[in-house]
XYZ file of C-alpha atoms in Angstrom:
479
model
C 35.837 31.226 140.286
C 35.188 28.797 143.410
C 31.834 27.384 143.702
C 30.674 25.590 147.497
C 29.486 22.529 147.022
C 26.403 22.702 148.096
C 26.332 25.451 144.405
C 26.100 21.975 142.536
C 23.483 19.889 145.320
C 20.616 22.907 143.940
C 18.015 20.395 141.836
C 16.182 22.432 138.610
C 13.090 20.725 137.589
C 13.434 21.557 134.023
C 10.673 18.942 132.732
C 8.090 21.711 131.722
C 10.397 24.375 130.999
C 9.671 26.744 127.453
C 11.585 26.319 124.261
C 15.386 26.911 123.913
C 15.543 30.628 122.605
C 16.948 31.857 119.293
C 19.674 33.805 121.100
C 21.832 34.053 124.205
C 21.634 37.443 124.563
C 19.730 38.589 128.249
C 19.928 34.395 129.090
C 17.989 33.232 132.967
C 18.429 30.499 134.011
C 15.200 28.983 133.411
C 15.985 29.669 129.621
C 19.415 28.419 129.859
C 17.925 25.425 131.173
C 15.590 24.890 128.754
C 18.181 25.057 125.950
C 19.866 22.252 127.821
C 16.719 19.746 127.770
C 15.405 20.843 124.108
C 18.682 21.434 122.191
C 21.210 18.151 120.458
C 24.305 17.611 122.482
C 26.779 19.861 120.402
C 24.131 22.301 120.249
C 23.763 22.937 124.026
C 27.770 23.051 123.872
C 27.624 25.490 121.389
C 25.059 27.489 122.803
C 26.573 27.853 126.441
C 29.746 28.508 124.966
C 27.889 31.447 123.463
C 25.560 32.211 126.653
C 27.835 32.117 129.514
C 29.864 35.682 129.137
C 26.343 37.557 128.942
C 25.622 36.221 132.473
C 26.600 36.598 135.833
C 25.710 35.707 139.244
C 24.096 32.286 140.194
C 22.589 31.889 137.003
C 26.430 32.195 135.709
C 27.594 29.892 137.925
C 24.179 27.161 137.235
C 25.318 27.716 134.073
C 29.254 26.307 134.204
C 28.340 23.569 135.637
C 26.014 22.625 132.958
C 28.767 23.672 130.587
C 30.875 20.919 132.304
C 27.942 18.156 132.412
C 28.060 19.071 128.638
C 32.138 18.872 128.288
C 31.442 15.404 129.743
C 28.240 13.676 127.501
C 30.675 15.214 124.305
C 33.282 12.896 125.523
C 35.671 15.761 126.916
C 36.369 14.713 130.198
C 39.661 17.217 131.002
C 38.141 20.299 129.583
C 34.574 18.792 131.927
C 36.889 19.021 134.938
C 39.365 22.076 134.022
C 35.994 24.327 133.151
C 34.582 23.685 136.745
C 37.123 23.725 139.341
C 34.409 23.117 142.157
C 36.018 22.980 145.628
C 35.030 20.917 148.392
C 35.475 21.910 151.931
C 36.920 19.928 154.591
C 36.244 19.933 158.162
C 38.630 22.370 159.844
C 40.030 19.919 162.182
C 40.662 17.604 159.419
C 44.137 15.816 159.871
C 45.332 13.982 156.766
C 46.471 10.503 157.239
C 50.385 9.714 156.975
C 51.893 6.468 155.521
C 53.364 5.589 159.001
C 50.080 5.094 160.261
C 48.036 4.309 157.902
C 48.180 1.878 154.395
C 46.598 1.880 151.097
C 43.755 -1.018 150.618
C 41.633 -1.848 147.019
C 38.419 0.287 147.602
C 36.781 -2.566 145.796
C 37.821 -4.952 147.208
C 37.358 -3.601 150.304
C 33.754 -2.592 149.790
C 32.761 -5.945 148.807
C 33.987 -7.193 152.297
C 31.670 -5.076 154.165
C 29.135 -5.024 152.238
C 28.089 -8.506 152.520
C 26.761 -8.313 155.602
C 25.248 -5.289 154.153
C 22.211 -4.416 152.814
C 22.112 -0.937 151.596
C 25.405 0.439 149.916
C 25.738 3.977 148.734
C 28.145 5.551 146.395
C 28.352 9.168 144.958
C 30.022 10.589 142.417
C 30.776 14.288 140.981
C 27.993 15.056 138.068
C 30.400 16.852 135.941
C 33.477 14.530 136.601
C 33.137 11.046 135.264
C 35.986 9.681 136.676
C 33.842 9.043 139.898
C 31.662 6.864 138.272
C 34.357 3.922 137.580
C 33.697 2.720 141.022
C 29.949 1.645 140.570
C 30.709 -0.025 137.245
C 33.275 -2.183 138.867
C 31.403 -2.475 142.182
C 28.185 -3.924 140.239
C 29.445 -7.445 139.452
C 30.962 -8.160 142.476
C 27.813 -6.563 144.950
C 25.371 -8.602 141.993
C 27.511 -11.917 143.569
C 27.033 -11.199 146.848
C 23.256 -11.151 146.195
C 22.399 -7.389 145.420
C 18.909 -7.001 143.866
C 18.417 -3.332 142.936
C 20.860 -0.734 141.804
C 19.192 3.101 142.213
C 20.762 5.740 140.118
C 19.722 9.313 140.824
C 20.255 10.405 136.916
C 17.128 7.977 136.111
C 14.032 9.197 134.803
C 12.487 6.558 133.012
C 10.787 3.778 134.915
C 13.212 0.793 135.352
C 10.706 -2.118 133.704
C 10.812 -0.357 130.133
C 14.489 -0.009 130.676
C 14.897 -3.979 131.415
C 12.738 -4.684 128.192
C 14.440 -2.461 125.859
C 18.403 -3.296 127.454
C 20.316 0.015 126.810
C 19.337 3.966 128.067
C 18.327 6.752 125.896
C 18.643 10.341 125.677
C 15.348 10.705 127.510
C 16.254 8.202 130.245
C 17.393 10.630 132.489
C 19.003 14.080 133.290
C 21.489 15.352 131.293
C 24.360 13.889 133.115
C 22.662 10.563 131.917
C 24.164 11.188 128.478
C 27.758 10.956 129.484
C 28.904 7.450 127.978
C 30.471 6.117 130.943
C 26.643 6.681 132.545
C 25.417 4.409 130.047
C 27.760 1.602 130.432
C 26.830 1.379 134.110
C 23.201 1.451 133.323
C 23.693 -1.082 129.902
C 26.312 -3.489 132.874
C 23.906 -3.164 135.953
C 20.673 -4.330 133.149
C 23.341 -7.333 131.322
C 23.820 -8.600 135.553
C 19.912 -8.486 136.612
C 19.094 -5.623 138.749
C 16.462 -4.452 138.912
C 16.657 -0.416 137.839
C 15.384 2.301 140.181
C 14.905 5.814 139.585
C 14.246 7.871 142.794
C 14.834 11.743 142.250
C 11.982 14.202 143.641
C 10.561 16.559 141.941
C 10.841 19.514 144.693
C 13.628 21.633 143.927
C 15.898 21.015 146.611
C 16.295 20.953 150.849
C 14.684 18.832 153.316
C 12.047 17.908 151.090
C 13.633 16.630 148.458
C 16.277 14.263 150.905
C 13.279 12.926 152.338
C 11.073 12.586 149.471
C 14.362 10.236 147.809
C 14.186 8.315 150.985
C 11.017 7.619 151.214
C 10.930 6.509 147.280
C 14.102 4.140 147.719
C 12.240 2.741 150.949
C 9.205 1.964 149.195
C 10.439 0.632 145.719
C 12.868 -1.340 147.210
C 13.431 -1.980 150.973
C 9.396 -2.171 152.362
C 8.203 -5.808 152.912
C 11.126 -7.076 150.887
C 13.339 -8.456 153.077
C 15.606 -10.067 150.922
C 16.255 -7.199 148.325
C 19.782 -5.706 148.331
C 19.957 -1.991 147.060
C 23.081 -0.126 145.709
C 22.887 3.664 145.398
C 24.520 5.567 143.146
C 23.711 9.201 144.215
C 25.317 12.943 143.880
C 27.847 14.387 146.343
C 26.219 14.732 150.149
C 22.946 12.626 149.469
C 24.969 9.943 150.778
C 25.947 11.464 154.231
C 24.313 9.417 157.374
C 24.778 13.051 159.532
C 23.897 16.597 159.399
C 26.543 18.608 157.940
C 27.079 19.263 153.922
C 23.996 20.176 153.655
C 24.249 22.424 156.783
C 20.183 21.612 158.851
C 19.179 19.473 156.100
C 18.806 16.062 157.008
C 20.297 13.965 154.410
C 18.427 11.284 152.054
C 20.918 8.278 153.665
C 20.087 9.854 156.910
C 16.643 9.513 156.432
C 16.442 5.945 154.638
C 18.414 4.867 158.171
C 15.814 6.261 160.065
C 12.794 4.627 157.736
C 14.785 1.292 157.644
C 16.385 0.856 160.595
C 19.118 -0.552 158.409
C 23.005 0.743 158.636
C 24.153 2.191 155.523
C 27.472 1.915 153.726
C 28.311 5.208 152.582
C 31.375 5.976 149.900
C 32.259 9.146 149.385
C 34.462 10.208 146.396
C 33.679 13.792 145.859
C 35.880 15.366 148.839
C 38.985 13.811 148.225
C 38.890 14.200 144.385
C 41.232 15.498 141.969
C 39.391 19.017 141.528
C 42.761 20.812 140.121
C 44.149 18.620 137.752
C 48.235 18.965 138.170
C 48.533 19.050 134.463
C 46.122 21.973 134.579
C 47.027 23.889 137.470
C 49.308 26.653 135.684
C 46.726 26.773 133.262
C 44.520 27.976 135.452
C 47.313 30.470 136.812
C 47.720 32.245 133.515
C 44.499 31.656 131.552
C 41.989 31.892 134.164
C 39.415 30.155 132.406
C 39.460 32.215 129.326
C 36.719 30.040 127.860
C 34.117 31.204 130.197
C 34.892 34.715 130.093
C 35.093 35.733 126.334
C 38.350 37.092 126.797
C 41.314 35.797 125.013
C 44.689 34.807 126.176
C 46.507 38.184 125.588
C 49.423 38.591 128.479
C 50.550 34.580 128.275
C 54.156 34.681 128.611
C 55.431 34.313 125.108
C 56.788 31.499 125.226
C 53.376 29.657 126.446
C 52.611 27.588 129.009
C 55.235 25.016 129.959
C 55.529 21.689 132.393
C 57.045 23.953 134.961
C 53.979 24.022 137.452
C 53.569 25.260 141.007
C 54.150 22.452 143.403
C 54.490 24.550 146.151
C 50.423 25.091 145.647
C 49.774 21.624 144.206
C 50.771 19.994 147.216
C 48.769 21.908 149.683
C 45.613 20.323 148.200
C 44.485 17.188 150.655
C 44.064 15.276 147.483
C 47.861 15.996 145.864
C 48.834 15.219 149.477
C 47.313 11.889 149.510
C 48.403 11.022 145.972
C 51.972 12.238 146.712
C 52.158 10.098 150.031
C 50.238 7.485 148.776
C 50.364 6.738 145.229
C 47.549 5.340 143.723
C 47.436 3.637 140.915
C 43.370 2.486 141.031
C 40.688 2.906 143.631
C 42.049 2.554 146.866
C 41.128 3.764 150.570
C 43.064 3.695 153.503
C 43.041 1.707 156.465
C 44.426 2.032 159.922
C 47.881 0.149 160.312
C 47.332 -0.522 164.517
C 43.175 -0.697 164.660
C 42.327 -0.930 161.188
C 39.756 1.461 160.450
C 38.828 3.233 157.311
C 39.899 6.856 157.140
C 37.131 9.124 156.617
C 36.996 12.720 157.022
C 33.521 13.061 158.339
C 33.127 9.842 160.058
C 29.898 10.705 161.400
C 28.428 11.362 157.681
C 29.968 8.878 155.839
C 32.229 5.404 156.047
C 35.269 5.853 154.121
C 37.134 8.374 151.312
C 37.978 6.797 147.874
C 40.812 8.156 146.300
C 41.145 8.153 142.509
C 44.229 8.134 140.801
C 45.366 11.130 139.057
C 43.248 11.126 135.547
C 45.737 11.960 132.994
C 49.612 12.878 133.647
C 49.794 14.505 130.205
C 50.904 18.423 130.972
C 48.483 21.389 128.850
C 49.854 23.763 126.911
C 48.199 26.680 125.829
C 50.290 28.990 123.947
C 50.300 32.687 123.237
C 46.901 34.204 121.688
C 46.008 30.786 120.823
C 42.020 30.287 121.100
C 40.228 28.078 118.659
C 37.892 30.682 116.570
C 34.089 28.936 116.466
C 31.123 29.999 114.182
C 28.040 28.645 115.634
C 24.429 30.086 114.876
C 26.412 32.690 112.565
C 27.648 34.404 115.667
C 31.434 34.057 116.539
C 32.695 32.549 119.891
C 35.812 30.890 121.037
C 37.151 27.876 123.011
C 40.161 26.868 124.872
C 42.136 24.151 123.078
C 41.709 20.129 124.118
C 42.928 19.956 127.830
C 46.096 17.563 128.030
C 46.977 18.525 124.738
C 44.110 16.011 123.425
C 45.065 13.312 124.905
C 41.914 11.727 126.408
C 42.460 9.593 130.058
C 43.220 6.230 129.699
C 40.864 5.164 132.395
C 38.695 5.165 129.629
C 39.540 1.659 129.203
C 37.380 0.681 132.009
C 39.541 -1.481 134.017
C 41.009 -3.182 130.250
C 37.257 -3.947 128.907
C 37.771 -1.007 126.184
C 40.907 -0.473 123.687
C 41.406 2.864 122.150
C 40.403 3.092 118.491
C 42.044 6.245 116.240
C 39.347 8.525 114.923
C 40.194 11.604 112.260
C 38.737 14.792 112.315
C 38.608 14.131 108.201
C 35.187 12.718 109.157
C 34.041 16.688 109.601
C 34.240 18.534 106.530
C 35.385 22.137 107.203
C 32.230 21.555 110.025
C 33.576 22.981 113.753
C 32.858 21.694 116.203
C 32.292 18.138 115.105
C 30.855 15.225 117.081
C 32.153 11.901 115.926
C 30.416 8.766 118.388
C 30.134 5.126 117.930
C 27.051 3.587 118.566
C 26.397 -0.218 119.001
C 25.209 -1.795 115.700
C 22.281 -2.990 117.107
C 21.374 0.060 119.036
C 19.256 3.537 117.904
C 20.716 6.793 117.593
C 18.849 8.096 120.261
C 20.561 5.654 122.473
C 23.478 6.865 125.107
C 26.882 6.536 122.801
C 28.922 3.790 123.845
C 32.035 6.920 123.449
C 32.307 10.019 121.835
C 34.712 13.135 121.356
C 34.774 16.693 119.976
C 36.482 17.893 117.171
C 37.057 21.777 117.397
C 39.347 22.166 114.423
C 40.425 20.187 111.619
C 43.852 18.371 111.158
C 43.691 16.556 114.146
C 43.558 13.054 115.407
C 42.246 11.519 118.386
C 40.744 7.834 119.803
C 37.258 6.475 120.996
C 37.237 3.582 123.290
C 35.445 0.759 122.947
C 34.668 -2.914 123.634
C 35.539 -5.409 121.244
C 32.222 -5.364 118.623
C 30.364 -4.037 116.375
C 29.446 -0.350 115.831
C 28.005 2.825 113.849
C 30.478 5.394 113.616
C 28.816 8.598 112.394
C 29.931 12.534 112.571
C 27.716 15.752 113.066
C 27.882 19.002 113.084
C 26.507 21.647 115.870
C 22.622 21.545 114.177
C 22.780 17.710 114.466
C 23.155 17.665 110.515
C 25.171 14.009 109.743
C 28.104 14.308 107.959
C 29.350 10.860 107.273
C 28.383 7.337 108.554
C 30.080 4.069 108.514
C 30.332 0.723 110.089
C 33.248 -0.057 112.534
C 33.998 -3.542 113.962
C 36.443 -3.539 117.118
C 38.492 -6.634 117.632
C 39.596 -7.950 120.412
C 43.164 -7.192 121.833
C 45.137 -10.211 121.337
């Protein structure tokens, strides 16, 4: 199922929302919702895992891409993308560049050059797809140099001063997507550098209302009477855009902090040009057809399962497997103009420039015959797709080297599926964002958390948030 992306840009306020229900049976979306704010992490998994066959409609559709935000806060950032294969839409006319013409260039790099005569930057990401949100973590030392003040992060609830005191986000910090590990790192590096913390989202559901009412909060917090603060934006698909168009008549929220300012924003935009069919995926998605979100099972798979033989004919007729196959990125890079040196963008009106991501992970799924991993959860029986790439989680989880992977057992989960192991910092609270966590669905399995050199709290639970064993964990460095 293909989703527009203007599906995902449709804001819930969810704040004041009734308790999570006992069942999923007859689930809205206002109850689905409500499981989401009021449930533990594994238990919203569990329960959409449950919820999603019994609806249908937008509310289904609401409801896997909340499935996906959870994928991602649990650490499973494959299955995240795999379970939401949102689509963006390109301009007909769009022509893709070619190397003869054109050259890749460090996106960083390149960012930081034009942003220092800058004073607004924004950068988006994809809410279910943390991947995106590697470029603001490596963008926030470099614009902090270059005399940034204020970072403003869409996902933020709580008010930036209690945030500076306290040094680290919790799960009541911000939206869901908040949760997501990689989320916290950027909020935990932006607080270690100085800036100052903004949170900005309105509270009206969505259209022009809500882009201006973000405007007009950035412009006030940050930009009005300050003429020496610096902001960077880190915002959701086409809040970014500095023209009419994503959002069809809506005027967008960089649109409209131009127009307050008078200041010329750098846009970034990494959510068109994105890797939305993984190539290790993409005869998964042939054959299984997202089996996880329909109930059914994986009856009629060839017998001999799913193999590395995928359909490159179809792969390659995405713009991003285009780009990647002419280009071959191997980090964050955009491309630049070999004769006049511009940046390419495909909506140059809207925004400055296209990031393009490397691929995530290169290692090839393969789901076999019939195979489904059986769940009990609430006493009611469900199933799940097995680990996307086989298990093997994306080694830009290393965050540019800062993290090394560290092996973790499902023994820590006794006979208890699924099973959230996460490290904590030692001198943070449980309720604080994880510094990295994963999923165990079955037992007899191994995987790896990544994390800094340090000290942590390594602790397992099951699906009620019951703890099932608890230890310390130091990381050394890599020598």
């Amino acid at each position: 199922m293909t989703f527009r992306l203007s599906a995902v840009l449709t804001f819930v306020w969810i704040a004041a929302m009734p308790p999570m229900p006992t069942h999923a049976s007859g689930v809205s979306t206002r109850q689905l919702l409500a499981a989401m704010r009021d449930s533990n992490e594994l238990g919203r998994y569990g329960y959409l895992l449950q919820a999603i066959p019994q609806m249908d409609g937008v509310s289904r559709g609401m409801a896997q891409q909340y499935f996906a935000f959870s994928e991602g806060e649990l650490g499973l950032y494959g299955e995240a993308v795999r379970d939401f294969p949102l689509k963006a839409h390109l301009p007909a006319n769009t022509v893709l560049p070619t190397p003869g013409q054109w050259q890749a260039a460090d996106a960083v790099d390149t960012i930081v050059d034009l942003a220092a005569h800058r004073r607004v930057v924004m950068v988006n990401e994809a809410h279910h797809d943390a991947h995106t949100r590697l470029l603001t973590l490596a963008l926030l030392p470099r614009l902090r140099a270059l005399g940034f003040t204020h970072l403003a992060i869409e996902a933020l609830v709580e008010d930036g001063d209690a945030l500076r005191q306290r040094g680290y986000p919790t799960d009541r910090s911000g939206t869901e997507y908040m949760r997501e590990p990689v989320y916290g790192e950027i909020v935990r590096e932006a607080l270690r550098l100085g800036y100052v913390l903004v949170p900005y989202e309105s509270t009206t559901p969505g259209g022009q209302e809500r882009e201006t009412q973000q405007a007009q909060a950035l412009y006030q917090k940050v930009l009005a009477g300050k003429p020496k603060a610096r902001l960077l934006v880190h915002a959701g698909y086409a809040h970014i855009d500095k023209a009419k168009g994503r959002l069809g008549d809506v005027l967008p929220m960089a649109m409209r902090l131009e127009a307050l300012s008078g200041l010329d924003v750098l846009s970034i935009d990494q959510t068109e040009i994105r890797e939305e069919e993984p190539f290790n995926e993409l005869e998964a998605y042939r054959v299984v057809n997202n089996a996880v979100r329909t109930g059914d099972s994986l009856r009629g798979v060839p017998q001999s399962g799913l193999t590395p033989h995928l359909d490159t004919r179809t792969a390659l007729r995405e713009p991003y497997h285009q780009l990647v196959a002419a280009f071959h990125p191997q980090h964050a890079i955009v491309l630049r103009h070999v004769g006049d040196g511009r940046l390419w963008s495909a909506r140059p009106r809207s925004y400055d420039m296209n990031v393009i991501l490397p691929p995530a992970n290169e290692r090839v799924s393969s789901y076999v015959r019939d195979r489904v991993i059986p769940l009990q959860i609430d006493g009611k029986a469900t199933i799940a797709l097995p680990p996307a790439a086989d298990g093997h989680r994306p080694d830009w989880l290393s965050l540019h080297g800062k993290r090394r992977a560290v092996p973790v057992s499902s023994r820590l989960c006794p006979s208890a599926f699924p099973c959230l192991v996460e490290a904590h910092y030692a001198d943070e609270p449980d309720e604080a964002v994880a510094a990295d966590r994963y999923v165990f669905l079955e037992g007899g399995s191994d995987n790896t958390l990544w994390l800094r050199p340090g000290r942590y709290r390594l602790r397992s639970t099951d699906v009620a948030g019951k703890v099932l064993a608890e230890r310390s964990l130091q990381v050394d460095a890599v020598r």
